[in-house]
Short mmCIF file of C-alpha atoms in Angstrom, two decimals:
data_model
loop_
_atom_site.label_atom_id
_atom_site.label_comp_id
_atom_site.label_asym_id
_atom_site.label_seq_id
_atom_site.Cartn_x
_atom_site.Cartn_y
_atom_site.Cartn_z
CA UNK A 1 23.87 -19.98 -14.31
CA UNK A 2 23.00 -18.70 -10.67
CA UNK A 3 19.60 -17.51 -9.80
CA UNK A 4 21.57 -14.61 -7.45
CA UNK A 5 22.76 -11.88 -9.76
CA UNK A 6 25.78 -9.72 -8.53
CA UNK A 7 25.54 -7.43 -5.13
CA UNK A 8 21.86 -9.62 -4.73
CA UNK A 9 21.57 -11.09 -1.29
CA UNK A 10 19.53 -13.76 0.82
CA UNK A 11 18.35 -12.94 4.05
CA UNK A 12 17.63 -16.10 6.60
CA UNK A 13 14.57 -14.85 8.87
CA UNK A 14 14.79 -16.78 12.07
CA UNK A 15 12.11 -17.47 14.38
CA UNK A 16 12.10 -17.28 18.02
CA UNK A 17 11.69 -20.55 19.07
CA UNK A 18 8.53 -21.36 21.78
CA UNK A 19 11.28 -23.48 23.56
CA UNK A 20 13.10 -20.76 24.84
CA UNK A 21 10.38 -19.52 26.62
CA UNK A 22 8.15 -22.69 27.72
CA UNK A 23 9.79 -26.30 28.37
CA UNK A 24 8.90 -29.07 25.37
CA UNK A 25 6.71 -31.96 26.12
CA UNK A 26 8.25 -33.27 22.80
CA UNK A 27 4.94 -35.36 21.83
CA UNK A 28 5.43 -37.22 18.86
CA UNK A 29 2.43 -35.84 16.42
CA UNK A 30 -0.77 -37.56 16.36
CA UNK A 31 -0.71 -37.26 12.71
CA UNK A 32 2.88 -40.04 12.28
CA UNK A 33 0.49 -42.83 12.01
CA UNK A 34 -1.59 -41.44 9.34
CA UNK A 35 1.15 -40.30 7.06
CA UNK A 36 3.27 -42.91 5.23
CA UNK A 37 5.14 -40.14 3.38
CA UNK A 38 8.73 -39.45 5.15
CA UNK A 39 8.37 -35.74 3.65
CA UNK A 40 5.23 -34.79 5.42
CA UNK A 41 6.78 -33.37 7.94
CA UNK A 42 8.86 -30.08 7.69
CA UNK A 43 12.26 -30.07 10.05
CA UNK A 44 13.93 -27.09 11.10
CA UNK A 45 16.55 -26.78 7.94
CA UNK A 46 13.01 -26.85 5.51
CA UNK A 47 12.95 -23.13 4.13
CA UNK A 48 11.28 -21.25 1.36
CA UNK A 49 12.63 -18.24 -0.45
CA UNK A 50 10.74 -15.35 -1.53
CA UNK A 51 10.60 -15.82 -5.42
CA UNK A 52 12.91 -14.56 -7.79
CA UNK A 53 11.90 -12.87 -11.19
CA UNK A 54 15.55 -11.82 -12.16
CA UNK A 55 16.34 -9.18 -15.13
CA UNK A 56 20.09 -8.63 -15.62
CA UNK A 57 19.67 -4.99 -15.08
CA UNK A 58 18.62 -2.61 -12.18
CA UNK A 59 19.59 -2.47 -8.59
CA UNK A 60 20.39 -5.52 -6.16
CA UNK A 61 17.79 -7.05 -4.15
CA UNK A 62 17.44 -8.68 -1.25
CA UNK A 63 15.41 -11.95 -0.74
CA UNK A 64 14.03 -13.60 1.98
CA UNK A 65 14.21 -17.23 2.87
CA UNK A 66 11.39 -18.30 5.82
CA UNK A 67 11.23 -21.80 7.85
CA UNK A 68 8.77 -23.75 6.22
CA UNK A 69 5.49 -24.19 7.82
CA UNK A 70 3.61 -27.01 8.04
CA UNK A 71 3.35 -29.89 10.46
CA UNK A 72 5.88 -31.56 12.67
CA UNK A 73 7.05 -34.57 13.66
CA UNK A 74 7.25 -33.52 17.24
CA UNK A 75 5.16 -31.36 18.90
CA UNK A 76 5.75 -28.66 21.61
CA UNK A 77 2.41 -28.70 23.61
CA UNK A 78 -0.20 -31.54 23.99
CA UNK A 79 -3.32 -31.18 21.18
CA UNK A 80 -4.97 -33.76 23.08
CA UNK A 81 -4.66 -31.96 26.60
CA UNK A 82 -8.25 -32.34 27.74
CA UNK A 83 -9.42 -28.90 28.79
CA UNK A 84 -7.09 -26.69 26.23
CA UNK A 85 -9.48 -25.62 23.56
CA UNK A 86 -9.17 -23.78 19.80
CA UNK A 87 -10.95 -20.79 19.03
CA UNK A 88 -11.65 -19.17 15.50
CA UNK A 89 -13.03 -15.77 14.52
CA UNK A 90 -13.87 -13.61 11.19
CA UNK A 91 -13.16 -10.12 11.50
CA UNK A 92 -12.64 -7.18 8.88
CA UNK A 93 -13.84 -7.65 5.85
CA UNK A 94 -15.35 -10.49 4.45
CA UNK A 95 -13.33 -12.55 1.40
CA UNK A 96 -13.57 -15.48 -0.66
CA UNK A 97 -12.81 -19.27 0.82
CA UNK A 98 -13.74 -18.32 4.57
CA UNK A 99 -16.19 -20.60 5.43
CA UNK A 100 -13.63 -23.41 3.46
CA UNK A 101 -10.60 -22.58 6.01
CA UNK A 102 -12.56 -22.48 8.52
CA UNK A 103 -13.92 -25.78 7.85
CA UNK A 104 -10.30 -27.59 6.82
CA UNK A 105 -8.93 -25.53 10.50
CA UNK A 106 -11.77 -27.77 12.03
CA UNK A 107 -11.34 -30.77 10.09
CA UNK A 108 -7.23 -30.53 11.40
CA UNK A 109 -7.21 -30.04 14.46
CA UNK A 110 -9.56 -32.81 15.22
CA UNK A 111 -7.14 -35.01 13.38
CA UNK A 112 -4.57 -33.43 16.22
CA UNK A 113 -6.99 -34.57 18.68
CA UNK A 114 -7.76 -31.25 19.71
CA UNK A 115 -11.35 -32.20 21.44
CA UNK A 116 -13.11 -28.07 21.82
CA UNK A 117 -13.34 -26.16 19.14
CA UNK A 118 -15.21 -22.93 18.99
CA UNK A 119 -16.17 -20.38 16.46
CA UNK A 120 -17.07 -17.11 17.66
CA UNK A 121 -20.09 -15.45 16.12
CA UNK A 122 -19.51 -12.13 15.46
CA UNK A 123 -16.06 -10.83 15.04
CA UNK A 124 -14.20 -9.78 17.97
CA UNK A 125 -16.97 -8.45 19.53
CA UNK A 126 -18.19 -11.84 19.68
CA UNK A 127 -15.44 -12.85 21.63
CA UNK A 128 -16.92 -11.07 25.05
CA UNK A 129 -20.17 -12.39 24.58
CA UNK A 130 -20.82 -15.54 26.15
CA UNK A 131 -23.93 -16.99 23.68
CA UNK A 132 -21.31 -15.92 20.68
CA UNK A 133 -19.64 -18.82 20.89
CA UNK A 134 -20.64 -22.06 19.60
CA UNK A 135 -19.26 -25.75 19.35
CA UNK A 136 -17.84 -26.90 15.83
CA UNK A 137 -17.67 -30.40 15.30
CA UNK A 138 -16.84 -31.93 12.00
CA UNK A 139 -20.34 -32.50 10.79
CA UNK A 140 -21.67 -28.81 11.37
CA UNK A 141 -18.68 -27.58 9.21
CA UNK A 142 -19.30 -30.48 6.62
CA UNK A 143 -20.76 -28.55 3.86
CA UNK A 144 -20.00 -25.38 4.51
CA UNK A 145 -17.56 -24.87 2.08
CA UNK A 146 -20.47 -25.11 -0.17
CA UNK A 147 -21.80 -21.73 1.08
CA UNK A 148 -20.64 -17.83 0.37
CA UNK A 149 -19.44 -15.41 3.26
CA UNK A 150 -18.71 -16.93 6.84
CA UNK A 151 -20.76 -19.27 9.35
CA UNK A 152 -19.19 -17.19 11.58
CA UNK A 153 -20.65 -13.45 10.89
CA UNK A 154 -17.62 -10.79 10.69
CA UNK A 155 -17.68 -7.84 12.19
CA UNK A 156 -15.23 -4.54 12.27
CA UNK A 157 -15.86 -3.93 16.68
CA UNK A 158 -12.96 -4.23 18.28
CA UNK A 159 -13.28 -4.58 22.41
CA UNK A 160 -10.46 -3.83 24.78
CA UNK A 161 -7.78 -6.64 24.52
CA UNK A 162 -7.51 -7.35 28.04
CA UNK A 163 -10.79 -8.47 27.98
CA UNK A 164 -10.63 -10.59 25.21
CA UNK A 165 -7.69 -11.82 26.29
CA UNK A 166 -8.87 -12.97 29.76
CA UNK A 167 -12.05 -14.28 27.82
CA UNK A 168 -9.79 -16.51 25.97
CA UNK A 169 -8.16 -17.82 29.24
CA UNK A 170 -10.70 -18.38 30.69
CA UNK A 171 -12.06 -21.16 27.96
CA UNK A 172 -8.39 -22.20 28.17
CA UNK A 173 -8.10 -21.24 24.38
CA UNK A 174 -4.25 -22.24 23.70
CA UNK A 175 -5.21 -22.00 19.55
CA UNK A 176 -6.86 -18.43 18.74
CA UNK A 177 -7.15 -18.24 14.24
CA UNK A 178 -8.31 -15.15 13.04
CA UNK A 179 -9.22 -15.30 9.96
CA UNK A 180 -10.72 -12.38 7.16
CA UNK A 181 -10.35 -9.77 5.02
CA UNK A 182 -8.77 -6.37 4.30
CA UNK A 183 -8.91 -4.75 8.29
CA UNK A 184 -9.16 -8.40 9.87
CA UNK A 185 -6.39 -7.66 12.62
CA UNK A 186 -7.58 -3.95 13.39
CA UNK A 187 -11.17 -6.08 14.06
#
C-alpha cells in the first residue's frame, strides 16, 4: 500500500549551496578517522520527510522532504583555521537541556579542531560587551549538563545588528549558535 494517498504531494526543499557563493577548500573532515561507520556521514541525496499520519479521508496534503543534516565527509571551510573562532549565546527565554547543548556544541567542535570557543554571557547584549565573553574549553563545560538554566545567562536585549555583527568579525567568529527559548531570535 503507498504511504501517499491520492492528489497528496512531496515537496523537495533545496538548499542554496555555500559553494555558489564562496570557493570549497574540500577538507576531508577531521572526524573520518574517528568513525568506522560508512553511514556517519550524510551525502547530498540523504533526506528526511516530514512525517505522515495518513487517514483515508479529508483533503490532500503536501509534505516536505529536507537534506539531512548532520556531518560530512568533506568539509567547505577549515575548522582548524587558527584564528576563526565559534561563538554561542542564550537569548529569549530560558528552556530545558541548555546548558547540555551547549556543552555537546563544545564538546564537537573541539573534535572538529575548532581551537576558540566562546560563550557570551548575557544574551545578545552580551555580545557588545567585551568582559561578556568567556573561553569554553571542554573541562569548564564538563558537568554542566548536571545543572538547570544556562552557564551562559539569557537575556531578551537586543543591540543594533551592525554592531553585533562587526563584534563578531572582529573575533573572527565564522560559527555564531544561538540557542533558547520561546523569543530566542527576536533576543
Amino acid at each position: 500500500k503507498t504511504m501517499l494517498m491520492p492528489g497528496d504531494q512531496v515537496h523537495r526543499l533545496e538548499l542554496t549551496n555555500v559553494g555558489a557563493s564562496f570557493p570549497s577548500r574540500r577538507i576531508i573532515s577531521p572526524l573520518k578517522h574517528l568513525v568506522q561507520d560508512a553511514n556517519f556521514f550524510a551525502t547530498p541525496s540523504s533526506a528526511w520527510s516530514t512525517q505522515t499520519f495518513q487517514s483515508s479521508v479529508g483533503p490532500a496534503r503536501t509534505y516536505l522532504q529536507m537534506m539531512r543534516s548532520g556531518p560530512r565527509e568533506v568539509l567547505h571551510f577549515n575548522p582548524r583555521e587558527p584564528e576563526a573562532a565559534a561563538a554561542i549565546v542564550t537569548c529569549g527565554g530560558v528552556c530545558p537541556g541548555l546548558n547540555s547543548v551547549i556543552r555537546e556544541v563544545v564538546k564537537t567542535l573541539h573534535m572538529y579542531g575548532v581551537s576558540r570557543v566562546f560563550g557570551i554571557v548575557g544574551g545578545f547584549k552580551g555580545c557588545v560587551e567585551e568582559e561578556q565573553w568567556v573561553h569554553l574549553t571542554d573541562e569548564r563545560v564538563q558537568d554542566i549538563h548536571q545543572q538547570g538554566g544556562t552557564i551562559l545567562v539569557t537575556d531578551r536585549g537586543n543591540p543594533p545588528h551592525a554592531e553585533m555583527a562587526k563584534v563578531l568579525a572582529k573575533r573572527k567568529v565564522r560559527q555564531y549558535f544561538v540557542l533558547g527559548g520561546t523569543g530566542t531570535h527576536r533576543g
